[in-house]
Amino acid sequence: MPNTNTPVRHVLLVEDDEEDYLFTKELLEELEGTRHELGWASDYKAALEASRSARYDVCLVDYRLGPDNGIDLARTLIAEGHKMPVILLTARSTPEDVVTGLDSGADDYLSKPFRLAELLARVRLRLRPVHTSEVFVLTYGDLRLDLRTRQAQAGGRTVDLSAREYALAEVLLRHPGQVLSREQLLSHVWGYDYDPGSNVVEVYIRYLRNKIGAGRIATVRGIGYRLTQPAPAAAAAR
């Protein structure tokens, strides 16, 4: 039984099937060393009302909510300034669906049917306390990332990054010049391993290169990627 001194963690499940709600409730009760209060919303409108009336630590959202869409809900939650991590639960797992889901601002993506241990691990990961860093600005050459304002600059110009592009840039800037494998980037940016056939890392590396300059991210064939300084000619061209 969880220690009664353990803080209660509040989880919002957005799911139109009551049986799935009860099933998830039982799973969360199996997490050792934690206590949970599970809120339930059966549709988009109810989910917004719940998120506005109470504070949740994590949100589990079914990709399909009857006529509604979990992607739209994730975007709305982000737009309204909610800080709780969002985990999408879905039977759709093509690379395009994964990219669309994560571009919505969702923090994680779990394909159905999933293993019970995997769901518990994902929730446990997202419920870990966030440790603040003493470093507020990451720089490498003329590439700059402000962790407080989430503003990025490359070559003196401000660039607009999506949430996932920003997370990828942050990982690279925390390891300048170091070769990071595809698996390492998946772990740091997405928090779990994708299907080996997924090309989500390659897709986002391409997105990021288009915004900060192709010469700033080098491909190390067969290993991964590393942040590098663009050649002087390339920098001058911008």
Coordinates of N, CA and C in Angstrom, one line a residue:
M1 N 0.9 -1.2 0.0 CA 0.0 0.0 0.0 C 0.9 1.2 0.0
P2 N 0.6 2.3 -0.8 CA 1.4 3.5 -0.9 C 1.5 4.2 0.5
N3 N 2.6 4.8 0.7 CA 2.8 5.6 1.9 C 1.8 6.7 1.9
T4 N 1.1 7.0 3.1 CA 0.2 8.1 3.1 C 0.8 9.4 3.1
N5 N 2.2 9.4 3.3 CA 2.9 10.7 3.3 C 3.3 11.1 1.9
T6 N 3.1 10.2 0.9 CA 3.4 10.4 -0.5 C 2.4 11.4 -1.1
P7 N 2.9 12.4 -1.8 CA 1.9 13.4 -2.4 C 1.0 12.7 -3.4
V8 N -0.2 13.2 -3.4 CA -1.2 12.7 -4.4 C -0.9 13.3 -5.7
R9 N -0.8 12.4 -6.7 CA -0.6 12.9 -8.1 C -2.0 12.8 -8.8
H10 N -2.3 13.8 -9.6 CA -3.6 13.9 -10.2 C -3.5 13.7 -11.7
V11 N -4.2 12.7 -12.2 CA -4.2 12.2 -13.6 C -5.5 12.4 -14.2
L12 N -5.5 13.1 -15.4 CA -6.8 13.2 -16.1 C -6.8 12.3 -17.3
L13 N -7.8 11.4 -17.4 CA -7.9 10.5 -18.5 C -9.1 11.0 -19.4
V14 N -8.8 11.2 -20.6 CA -9.8 11.7 -21.6 C -10.1 10.5 -22.5
E15 N -11.2 9.8 -22.3 CA -11.5 8.5 -22.9 C -13.0 8.4 -22.9
D16 N -13.6 8.0 -24.1 CA -15.0 7.9 -24.2 C -15.6 6.6 -23.8
D17 N -14.7 5.6 -23.4 CA -15.1 4.3 -23.0 C -14.9 4.1 -21.5
E18 N -16.0 3.9 -20.7 CA -16.0 3.8 -19.3 C -15.2 2.6 -18.8
E19 N -15.2 1.5 -19.6 CA -14.5 0.3 -19.2 C -13.0 0.6 -19.3
D20 N -12.5 1.4 -20.3 CA -11.1 1.7 -20.4 C -10.7 2.6 -19.2
Y21 N -11.6 3.5 -18.8 CA -11.3 4.4 -17.6 C -11.1 3.5 -16.4
L22 N -12.0 2.6 -16.1 CA -11.9 1.7 -14.9 C -10.6 0.9 -15.0
F23 N -10.3 0.4 -16.2 CA -9.1 -0.4 -16.4 C -7.8 0.4 -16.1
T24 N -7.8 1.6 -16.6 CA -6.6 2.5 -16.4 C -6.5 2.9 -14.9
K25 N -7.7 3.1 -14.3 CA -7.7 3.4 -12.8 C -7.0 2.3 -12.0
E26 N -7.3 1.0 -12.4 CA -6.7 -0.1 -11.7 C -5.2 -0.2 -11.9
L27 N -4.8 0.2 -13.1 CA -3.4 0.1 -13.4 C -2.6 1.2 -12.6
L28 N -3.2 2.4 -12.5 CA -2.5 3.4 -11.8 C -2.4 3.1 -10.3
E29 N -3.3 2.3 -9.8 CA -3.3 2.0 -8.4 C -2.2 1.0 -8.1
E30 N -1.6 0.4 -9.2 CA -0.5 -0.6 -9.1 C 0.8 0.1 -9.0
L31 N 0.9 1.4 -9.2 CA 2.2 2.1 -9.2 C 2.7 2.1 -7.7
E32 N 3.8 1.5 -7.4 CA 4.3 1.5 -6.1 C 4.9 2.9 -5.7
G33 N 4.6 3.2 -4.4 CA 5.2 4.5 -3.9 C 4.5 5.7 -4.3
T34 N 3.3 5.6 -5.0 CA 2.6 6.8 -5.4 C 1.1 6.7 -5.1
R35 N 0.5 7.8 -5.0 CA -1.0 7.8 -4.8 C -1.6 8.7 -5.9
H36 N -2.7 8.2 -6.4 CA -3.3 8.9 -7.6 C -4.7 9.2 -7.4
E37 N -5.2 10.3 -7.9 CA -6.6 10.6 -8.1 C -6.8 10.7 -9.6
L38 N -7.6 9.9 -10.1 CA -7.9 9.8 -11.6 C -9.2 10.5 -11.9
G39 N -9.0 11.6 -12.7 CA -10.2 12.3 -13.2 C -10.5 11.8 -14.6
W40 N -11.8 11.8 -14.9 CA -12.2 11.2 -16.2 C -13.1 12.2 -16.9
A41 N -12.8 12.4 -18.2 CA -13.6 13.2 -19.1 C -13.8 12.3 -20.4
S42 N -15.1 12.3 -20.8 CA -15.5 11.4 -21.9 C -15.5 12.1 -23.2
D43 N -15.3 13.4 -23.3 CA -15.2 14.1 -24.6 C -14.4 15.3 -24.5
Y44 N -14.2 16.0 -25.6 CA -13.4 17.2 -25.7 C -13.9 18.3 -24.8
K45 N -15.2 18.6 -24.8 CA -15.7 19.7 -24.0 C -15.5 19.4 -22.5
A46 N -15.8 18.2 -22.1 CA -15.6 17.8 -20.7 C -14.2 17.9 -20.2
A47 N -13.3 17.5 -21.2 CA -11.8 17.6 -20.9 C -11.4 19.0 -20.6
L48 N -11.8 19.9 -21.4 CA -11.5 21.3 -21.3 C -12.0 21.9 -19.9
E49 N -13.2 21.5 -19.6 CA -13.8 22.0 -18.3 C -13.0 21.4 -17.2
A50 N -12.7 20.1 -17.2 CA -11.9 19.5 -16.1 C -10.5 20.2 -16.0
S51 N -9.9 20.4 -17.1 CA -8.5 21.0 -17.0 C -8.6 22.4 -16.5
R52 N -9.7 23.1 -16.7 CA -9.8 24.5 -16.3 C -10.2 24.6 -14.8
S53 N -10.9 23.6 -14.3 CA -11.4 23.6 -12.9 C -10.5 22.9 -11.9
A54 N -9.5 22.2 -12.3 CA -8.6 21.5 -11.4 C -7.2 21.4 -12.0
R55 N -6.2 21.1 -11.2 CA -4.9 21.0 -11.7 C -4.4 19.6 -11.7
Y56 N -4.0 19.2 -12.9 CA -3.6 17.8 -13.1 C -2.1 17.7 -13.4
D57 N -1.5 16.6 -13.0 CA 0.0 16.4 -13.1 C 0.3 15.8 -14.5
V58 N -0.7 15.0 -15.1 CA -0.5 14.4 -16.4 C -1.8 14.1 -17.0
C59 N -1.9 14.1 -18.3 CA -3.1 13.9 -19.0 C -3.0 12.8 -20.0
L60 N -3.8 11.8 -19.9 CA -3.8 10.7 -20.9 C -5.0 10.9 -21.8
V61 N -4.7 11.0 -23.1 CA -5.8 11.4 -24.1 C -5.9 10.4 -25.2
D62 N -7.1 9.9 -25.4 CA -7.4 9.0 -26.5 C -7.3 9.8 -27.8
Y63 N -6.6 9.3 -28.8 CA -6.5 10.0 -30.1 C -7.8 10.3 -30.7
R64 N -8.7 9.3 -30.6 CA -10.1 9.5 -31.2 C -11.1 9.6 -30.1
L65 N -11.8 10.7 -30.0 CA -12.8 11.0 -29.0 C -14.2 11.1 -29.7
G66 N -14.7 10.0 -30.2 CA -15.9 10.0 -30.9 C -15.8 11.0 -32.1
P67 N -16.6 12.0 -32.2 CA -16.4 12.9 -33.3 C -15.3 13.9 -33.1
D68 N -14.7 13.9 -31.9 CA -13.6 14.9 -31.7 C -12.2 14.2 -31.9
N69 N -11.2 15.0 -31.7 CA -9.9 14.6 -32.0 C -8.9 14.9 -30.8
G70 N -8.2 13.9 -30.3 CA -7.3 14.1 -29.2 C -6.2 15.1 -29.6
I71 N -5.8 15.2 -30.9 CA -4.8 16.1 -31.4 C -5.3 17.6 -31.1
D72 N -6.5 17.8 -31.4 CA -7.1 19.2 -31.2 C -7.1 19.5 -29.7
L73 N -7.4 18.5 -28.9 CA -7.4 18.8 -27.5 C -6.0 19.1 -27.0
A74 N -5.0 18.3 -27.4 CA -3.6 18.6 -27.0 C -3.2 20.0 -27.4
R75 N -3.6 20.4 -28.6 CA -3.2 21.8 -29.0 C -3.9 22.8 -28.2
T76 N -5.2 22.6 -27.8 CA -5.9 23.6 -27.0 C -5.3 23.7 -25.7
L77 N -4.9 22.6 -25.1 CA -4.3 22.6 -23.7 C -3.0 23.4 -23.7
I78 N -2.2 23.2 -24.7 CA -1.0 23.9 -24.9 C -1.2 25.4 -25.0
A79 N -2.2 25.7 -25.9 CA -2.5 27.1 -26.2 C -3.0 27.8 -24.9
E80 N -3.7 27.1 -24.1 CA -4.2 27.7 -22.8 C -3.2 27.8 -21.7
G81 N -2.0 27.3 -22.0 CA -0.9 27.4 -21.0 C -0.8 26.3 -20.0
H82 N -1.5 25.2 -20.2 CA -1.4 24.1 -19.3 C 0.0 23.5 -19.4
K83 N 0.6 23.2 -18.2 CA 1.9 22.6 -18.2 C 2.0 21.1 -18.0
M84 N 0.8 20.5 -17.8 CA 0.8 19.0 -17.5 C 1.2 18.3 -18.8
P85 N 2.1 17.2 -18.7 CA 2.4 16.4 -19.8 C 1.2 15.8 -20.4
V86 N 1.2 15.6 -21.7 CA 0.1 15.0 -22.4 C 0.6 13.7 -23.1
I87 N -0.1 12.6 -22.8 CA 0.3 11.3 -23.4 C -0.9 10.9 -24.3
L88 N -0.6 10.7 -25.6 CA -1.7 10.3 -26.5 C -1.8 8.7 -26.5
L89 N -3.0 8.2 -26.5 CA -3.2 6.8 -26.5 C -3.9 6.5 -27.9
T90 N -3.3 5.7 -28.7 CA -3.9 5.5 -30.1 C -3.6 4.2 -30.7
A91 N -4.5 3.8 -31.6 CA -4.2 2.6 -32.4 C -3.5 3.0 -33.7
R92 N -3.3 4.3 -34.0 CA -2.6 4.8 -35.2 C -1.2 5.0 -34.9
S93 N -0.3 4.3 -35.6 CA 1.1 4.3 -35.3 C 2.0 4.5 -36.5
T94 N 1.5 5.0 -37.6 CA 2.4 5.3 -38.7 C 3.3 6.4 -38.4
P95 N 4.5 6.5 -39.1 CA 5.4 7.7 -38.8 C 4.7 9.0 -38.9
E96 N 3.8 9.1 -39.9 CA 3.1 10.4 -40.1 C 2.2 10.7 -38.9
D97 N 1.5 9.7 -38.4 CA 0.6 9.9 -37.2 C 1.4 10.3 -36.0
V98 N 2.6 9.6 -35.8 CA 3.5 10.0 -34.7 C 3.9 11.4 -34.8
V99 N 4.4 11.9 -36.0 CA 4.8 13.3 -36.1 C 3.7 14.2 -35.9
T100 N 2.5 13.9 -36.4 CA 1.3 14.8 -36.2 C 1.0 14.9 -34.7
G101 N 1.0 13.8 -34.0 CA 0.7 13.7 -32.6 C 1.7 14.6 -31.8
L102 N 2.9 14.4 -32.0 CA 3.9 15.1 -31.3 C 4.0 16.6 -31.6
D103 N 3.7 16.9 -32.9 CA 3.7 18.3 -33.3 C 2.5 19.1 -32.6
S104 N 1.5 18.3 -32.2 CA 0.4 19.0 -31.5 C 0.8 19.5 -30.1
G105 N 2.0 19.1 -29.7 CA 2.4 19.5 -28.3 C 2.4 18.3 -27.3
A106 N 1.9 17.2 -27.7 CA 1.9 16.0 -26.9 C 3.3 15.6 -26.5
D107 N 3.5 15.1 -25.3 CA 4.8 14.8 -24.8 C 5.2 13.3 -25.1
D108 N 4.2 12.5 -25.3 CA 4.4 11.1 -25.5 C 3.3 10.5 -26.3
Y109 N 3.5 9.3 -26.8 CA 2.7 8.7 -27.8 C 2.7 7.2 -27.6
L110 N 1.6 6.6 -27.2 CA 1.6 5.1 -26.9 C 0.5 4.4 -27.7
S111 N 1.0 3.5 -28.5 CA 0.2 2.8 -29.5 C -0.6 1.6 -28.8
K112 N -1.9 1.5 -29.2 CA -2.7 0.4 -28.7 C -2.6 -0.8 -29.7
P113 N -2.6 -2.0 -29.2 CA -2.7 -2.4 -27.8 C -1.3 -2.2 -27.1
F114 N -1.2 -1.7 -25.9 CA 0.0 -1.6 -25.3 C 0.1 -2.5 -24.1
R115 N 1.4 -2.8 -23.7 CA 1.6 -3.6 -22.5 C 1.3 -2.8 -21.3
L116 N 0.8 -3.5 -20.2 CA 0.5 -2.8 -19.0 C 1.7 -2.1 -18.4
A117 N 2.9 -2.9 -18.4 CA 4.1 -2.3 -17.8 C 4.5 -1.1 -18.6
E118 N 4.3 -1.0 -19.9 CA 4.7 0.1 -20.7 C 3.9 1.4 -20.3
L119 N 2.6 1.2 -20.1 CA 1.8 2.4 -19.7 C 2.2 2.9 -18.3
L120 N 2.4 2.0 -17.4 CA 2.9 2.4 -16.1 C 4.2 3.1 -16.1
A121 N 5.1 2.6 -17.0 CA 6.4 3.2 -17.1 C 6.3 4.6 -17.7
R122 N 5.5 4.8 -18.7 CA 5.3 6.1 -19.3 C 4.7 7.1 -18.3
V123 N 3.7 6.7 -17.5 CA 3.1 7.6 -16.5 C 4.1 7.9 -15.5
R124 N 4.9 6.9 -15.0 CA 5.9 7.1 -14.0 C 7.0 8.1 -14.5
L125 N 7.4 8.0 -15.7 CA 8.4 8.9 -16.3 C 7.9 10.3 -16.3
R126 N 6.6 10.5 -16.7 CA 6.1 11.9 -16.8 C 5.8 12.5 -15.4
L127 N 5.6 11.7 -14.4 CA 5.3 12.2 -13.1 C 6.5 12.4 -12.3
R128 N 7.7 12.2 -12.8 CA 8.9 12.5 -12.1 C 9.0 14.0 -11.9
P129 N 9.6 14.4 -10.7 CA 9.7 15.9 -10.5 C 10.6 16.5 -11.5
V130 N 10.4 17.7 -11.8 CA 11.2 18.5 -12.8 C 12.3 19.2 -12.0
H131 N 13.5 19.0 -12.3 CA 14.6 19.7 -11.7 C 15.1 20.9 -12.5
T132 N 15.1 22.0 -11.9 CA 15.5 23.2 -12.6 C 17.0 23.3 -12.7
S133 N 17.4 23.9 -13.8 CA 18.8 24.0 -14.1 C 19.3 25.4 -13.8
E134 N 20.6 25.5 -13.4 CA 21.2 26.8 -13.1 C 21.5 27.6 -14.4
V135 N 21.6 26.8 -15.5 CA 21.9 27.4 -16.8 C 20.6 27.8 -17.5
F136 N 20.5 29.1 -17.9 CA 19.3 29.6 -18.5 C 19.5 29.8 -20.0
V137 N 20.7 29.9 -20.5 CA 20.9 30.2 -21.9 C 22.0 29.2 -22.4
L138 N 21.7 28.5 -23.4 CA 22.6 27.6 -24.1 C 23.2 28.2 -25.3
T139 N 24.5 28.2 -25.5 CA 25.1 28.8 -26.7 C 26.1 27.9 -27.3
Y140 N 26.3 28.0 -28.6 CA 27.3 27.3 -29.3 C 27.6 28.1 -30.6
G141 N 28.7 28.8 -30.6 CA 29.0 29.7 -31.7 C 27.9 30.8 -31.7
D142 N 27.3 31.0 -32.8 CA 26.2 32.0 -32.8 C 24.8 31.4 -32.8
L143 N 24.8 30.2 -32.3 CA 23.5 29.5 -32.0 C 23.1 29.7 -30.5
R144 N 21.9 30.2 -30.2 CA 21.6 30.5 -28.9 C 20.2 30.1 -28.6
L145 N 20.0 29.5 -27.3 CA 18.7 29.0 -26.9 C 18.5 29.5 -25.5
D146 N 17.4 30.3 -25.3 CA 17.1 30.9 -24.0 C 16.0 29.9 -23.4
L147 N 16.4 29.3 -22.3 CA 15.5 28.3 -21.7 C 14.3 28.9 -20.9
R148 N 14.5 30.2 -20.6 CA 13.4 30.9 -19.9 C 12.3 31.4 -20.9
T149 N 12.7 32.0 -22.0 CA 11.7 32.5 -22.9 C 11.5 31.5 -24.0
R150 N 12.2 30.4 -24.1 CA 12.1 29.4 -25.2 C 12.3 30.1 -26.5
Q151 N 13.2 31.1 -26.6 CA 13.5 31.7 -27.8 C 14.8 31.2 -28.4
A152 N 14.9 31.0 -29.7 CA 16.1 30.5 -30.3 C 16.6 31.5 -31.3
Q153 N 17.9 31.6 -31.4 CA 18.5 32.5 -32.4 C 19.7 31.8 -33.1
A154 N 19.8 32.0 -34.4 CA 20.8 31.4 -35.2 C 21.4 32.5 -36.1
G155 N 22.7 32.8 -36.0 CA 23.3 33.8 -36.8 C 22.7 35.2 -36.5
G156 N 22.2 35.5 -35.3 CA 21.7 36.8 -35.0 C 20.2 36.9 -35.3
R157 N 19.6 35.9 -35.9 CA 18.2 36.0 -36.3 C 17.4 35.1 -35.4
T158 N 16.2 35.5 -35.0 CA 15.3 34.7 -34.2 C 14.6 33.7 -35.1
V159 N 14.5 32.5 -34.6 CA 13.9 31.4 -35.4 C 12.8 30.8 -34.6
D160 N 11.7 30.5 -35.2 CA 10.5 30.0 -34.5 C 10.5 28.5 -34.6
L161 N 10.6 27.8 -33.4 CA 10.7 26.4 -33.3 C 9.4 25.8 -32.7
S162 N 9.0 24.7 -33.2 CA 7.9 23.9 -32.6 C 8.4 23.3 -31.3
A163 N 7.5 22.8 -30.5 CA 7.9 22.3 -29.2 C 8.9 21.1 -29.3
R164 N 8.7 20.3 -30.3 CA 9.6 19.1 -30.5 C 10.9 19.6 -31.1
E165 N 10.9 20.5 -32.0 CA 12.2 21.1 -32.6 C 13.0 21.8 -31.5
Y166 N 12.3 22.5 -30.6 CA 13.0 23.1 -29.5 C 13.7 22.1 -28.6
A167 N 13.0 21.0 -28.3 CA 13.5 20.0 -27.4 C 14.7 19.3 -28.1
L168 N 14.7 19.1 -29.4 CA 15.8 18.5 -30.1 C 17.0 19.5 -30.1
A169 N 16.7 20.7 -30.3 CA 17.8 21.7 -30.3 C 18.5 21.8 -28.9
E170 N 17.6 21.7 -27.9 CA 18.2 21.8 -26.5 C 19.1 20.6 -26.3
V171 N 18.7 19.4 -26.7 CA 19.6 18.2 -26.4 C 20.9 18.4 -27.2
L172 N 20.9 18.8 -28.4 CA 22.1 19.0 -29.2 C 23.0 20.1 -28.6
L173 N 22.4 21.2 -28.1 CA 23.1 22.3 -27.5 C 23.7 21.9 -26.1
R174 N 23.1 20.9 -25.4 CA 23.7 20.5 -24.2 C 24.8 19.5 -24.4
H175 N 25.0 19.1 -25.6 CA 26.1 18.1 -26.0 C 26.8 18.6 -27.3
P176 N 27.3 19.9 -27.3 CA 27.9 20.4 -28.5 C 29.1 19.6 -29.0
G177 N 29.1 19.3 -30.2 CA 30.3 18.6 -30.8 C 30.2 17.1 -30.5
Q178 N 29.3 16.7 -29.7 CA 29.3 15.2 -29.3 C 28.3 14.5 -30.3
V179 N 28.7 13.3 -30.7 CA 27.9 12.5 -31.6 C 26.8 11.9 -30.7
L180 N 25.5 12.1 -31.1 CA 24.4 11.5 -30.4 C 23.7 10.6 -31.3
S181 N 23.5 9.4 -30.9 CA 22.9 8.3 -31.7 C 21.4 8.6 -31.8
R182 N 20.8 8.0 -32.8 CA 19.4 8.1 -33.0 C 18.6 7.6 -31.7
E183 N 19.1 6.6 -31.1 CA 18.5 6.0 -29.9 C 18.6 7.0 -28.8
Q184 N 19.7 7.7 -28.6 CA 19.9 8.7 -27.6 C 18.9 9.9 -27.8
L185 N 18.8 10.3 -29.0 CA 17.9 11.4 -29.3 C 16.4 11.0 -29.0
L186 N 16.1 9.8 -29.3 CA 14.7 9.3 -29.0 C 14.5 9.3 -27.5
S187 N 15.5 8.9 -26.8 CA 15.3 8.8 -25.3 C 15.2 10.2 -24.7
H188 N 16.1 11.1 -25.1 CA 16.1 12.4 -24.5 C 14.9 13.3 -25.0
V189 N 14.5 13.2 -26.2 CA 13.5 14.1 -26.8 C 12.1 13.5 -26.6
W190 N 12.0 12.2 -26.9 CA 10.6 11.6 -26.9 C 10.4 10.8 -25.7
G191 N 11.4 10.4 -25.0 CA 11.3 9.7 -23.7 C 11.1 8.2 -23.8
Y192 N 11.1 7.6 -25.0 CA 10.9 6.2 -25.2 C 11.3 5.8 -26.6
D193 N 11.5 4.5 -26.8 CA 11.9 4.0 -28.1 C 10.7 3.8 -29.0
Y194 N 10.9 4.2 -30.2 CA 9.9 4.1 -31.3 C 10.1 2.7 -32.0
D195 N 9.1 2.4 -32.8 CA 9.3 1.2 -33.7 C 10.6 1.4 -34.5
P196 N 11.4 0.4 -34.6 CA 12.7 0.5 -35.3 C 12.5 1.1 -36.7
G197 N 11.4 1.0 -37.3 CA 11.1 1.5 -38.6 C 10.8 2.9 -38.7
S198 N 10.5 3.5 -37.5 CA 10.1 4.9 -37.5 C 11.3 5.9 -37.9
N199 N 10.9 6.9 -38.7 CA 12.0 7.9 -39.1 C 11.7 9.2 -38.5
V200 N 11.1 9.3 -37.3 CA 10.8 10.5 -36.6 C 12.0 11.4 -36.3
V201 N 13.1 10.8 -36.0 CA 14.3 11.5 -35.7 C 14.8 12.2 -37.0
E202 N 14.9 11.5 -38.1 CA 15.3 12.0 -39.3 C 14.4 13.2 -39.8
V203 N 13.1 13.0 -39.6 CA 12.2 14.0 -40.0 C 12.5 15.3 -39.2
Y204 N 12.6 15.2 -37.9 CA 12.8 16.4 -37.1 C 14.2 17.0 -37.3
I205 N 15.2 16.2 -37.6 CA 16.5 16.8 -37.9 C 16.4 17.6 -39.1
R206 N 15.7 17.2 -40.1 CA 15.5 17.9 -41.3 C 14.7 19.2 -41.1
Y207 N 13.7 19.2 -40.2 CA 12.9 20.4 -39.9 C 13.9 21.4 -39.2
L208 N 14.7 20.9 -38.3 CA 15.6 21.8 -37.5 C 16.6 22.4 -38.4
R209 N 17.2 21.6 -39.3 CA 18.2 22.1 -40.3 C 17.6 23.2 -41.1
N210 N 16.4 23.0 -41.5 CA 15.7 24.1 -42.4 C 15.6 25.4 -41.7
K211 N 15.5 25.4 -40.4 CA 15.3 26.6 -39.6 C 16.6 27.2 -39.1
I212 N 17.6 26.4 -38.6 CA 18.8 27.0 -38.1 C 20.0 26.9 -39.0
G213 N 19.8 26.2 -40.1 CA 20.9 26.1 -41.1 C 21.4 24.7 -41.2
A214 N 21.5 24.2 -42.4 CA 21.9 22.8 -42.6 C 23.3 22.5 -42.1
G215 N 24.2 23.5 -42.1 CA 25.6 23.3 -41.7 C 25.8 23.2 -40.3
R216 N 24.7 23.4 -39.5 CA 24.9 23.3 -38.0 C 24.7 21.9 -37.4
I217 N 24.1 21.0 -38.2 CA 23.9 19.6 -37.7 C 24.6 18.7 -38.7
A218 N 25.6 18.0 -38.3 CA 26.3 17.1 -39.1 C 25.8 15.7 -38.9
T219 N 25.7 14.9 -40.0 CA 25.3 13.5 -40.0 C 26.6 12.7 -39.9
V220 N 26.7 11.8 -38.9 CA 27.8 10.9 -38.8 C 27.3 9.6 -39.2
R221 N 27.6 9.2 -40.4 CA 27.0 8.0 -41.1 C 27.1 6.8 -40.2
G222 N 26.0 6.1 -40.0 CA 26.0 4.9 -39.3 C 26.0 5.0 -37.8
I223 N 26.1 6.3 -37.3 CA 26.2 6.5 -35.8 C 25.1 7.5 -35.4
G224 N 25.0 8.7 -35.9 CA 24.0 9.6 -35.5 C 24.2 11.0 -35.9
Y225 N 24.1 12.0 -35.1 CA 24.2 13.4 -35.4 C 25.0 14.2 -34.4
R226 N 25.6 15.3 -34.8 CA 26.3 16.1 -33.8 C 26.1 17.6 -34.2
L227 N 26.1 18.5 -33.2 CA 26.0 19.9 -33.5 C 27.4 20.4 -33.8
T228 N 27.5 21.2 -34.9 CA 28.8 21.6 -35.4 C 28.7 23.1 -35.8
Q229 N 29.9 23.7 -36.0 CA 29.9 25.1 -36.4 C 29.8 25.1 -37.9
P230 N 29.0 26.0 -38.5 CA 28.9 26.1 -40.0 C 30.2 26.7 -40.5
A231 N 30.5 26.3 -41.7 CA 31.7 26.8 -42.4 C 31.5 28.3 -42.5
P232 N 32.6 29.1 -42.4 CA 32.5 30.6 -42.5 C 31.7 31.1 -43.8
A233 N 31.9 30.4 -44.9 CA 31.2 30.8 -46.1 C 29.7 30.6 -46.0
A234 N 29.3 29.5 -45.3 CA 27.9 29.2 -45.2 C 27.3 30.2 -44.2
A235 N 28.0 30.6 -43.2 CA 27.5 31.6 -42.2 C 27.3 32.9 -42.9
A236 N 28.3 33.3 -43.7 CA 28.2 34.6 -44.4 C 27.1 34.6 -45.4
A237 N 26.8 33.5 -46.0 CA 25.7 33.4 -47.0 C 24.4 33.7 -46.4
R238 N 24.2 33.4 -45.1 CA 22.9 33.8 -44.4 C 22.9 35.2 -44.0

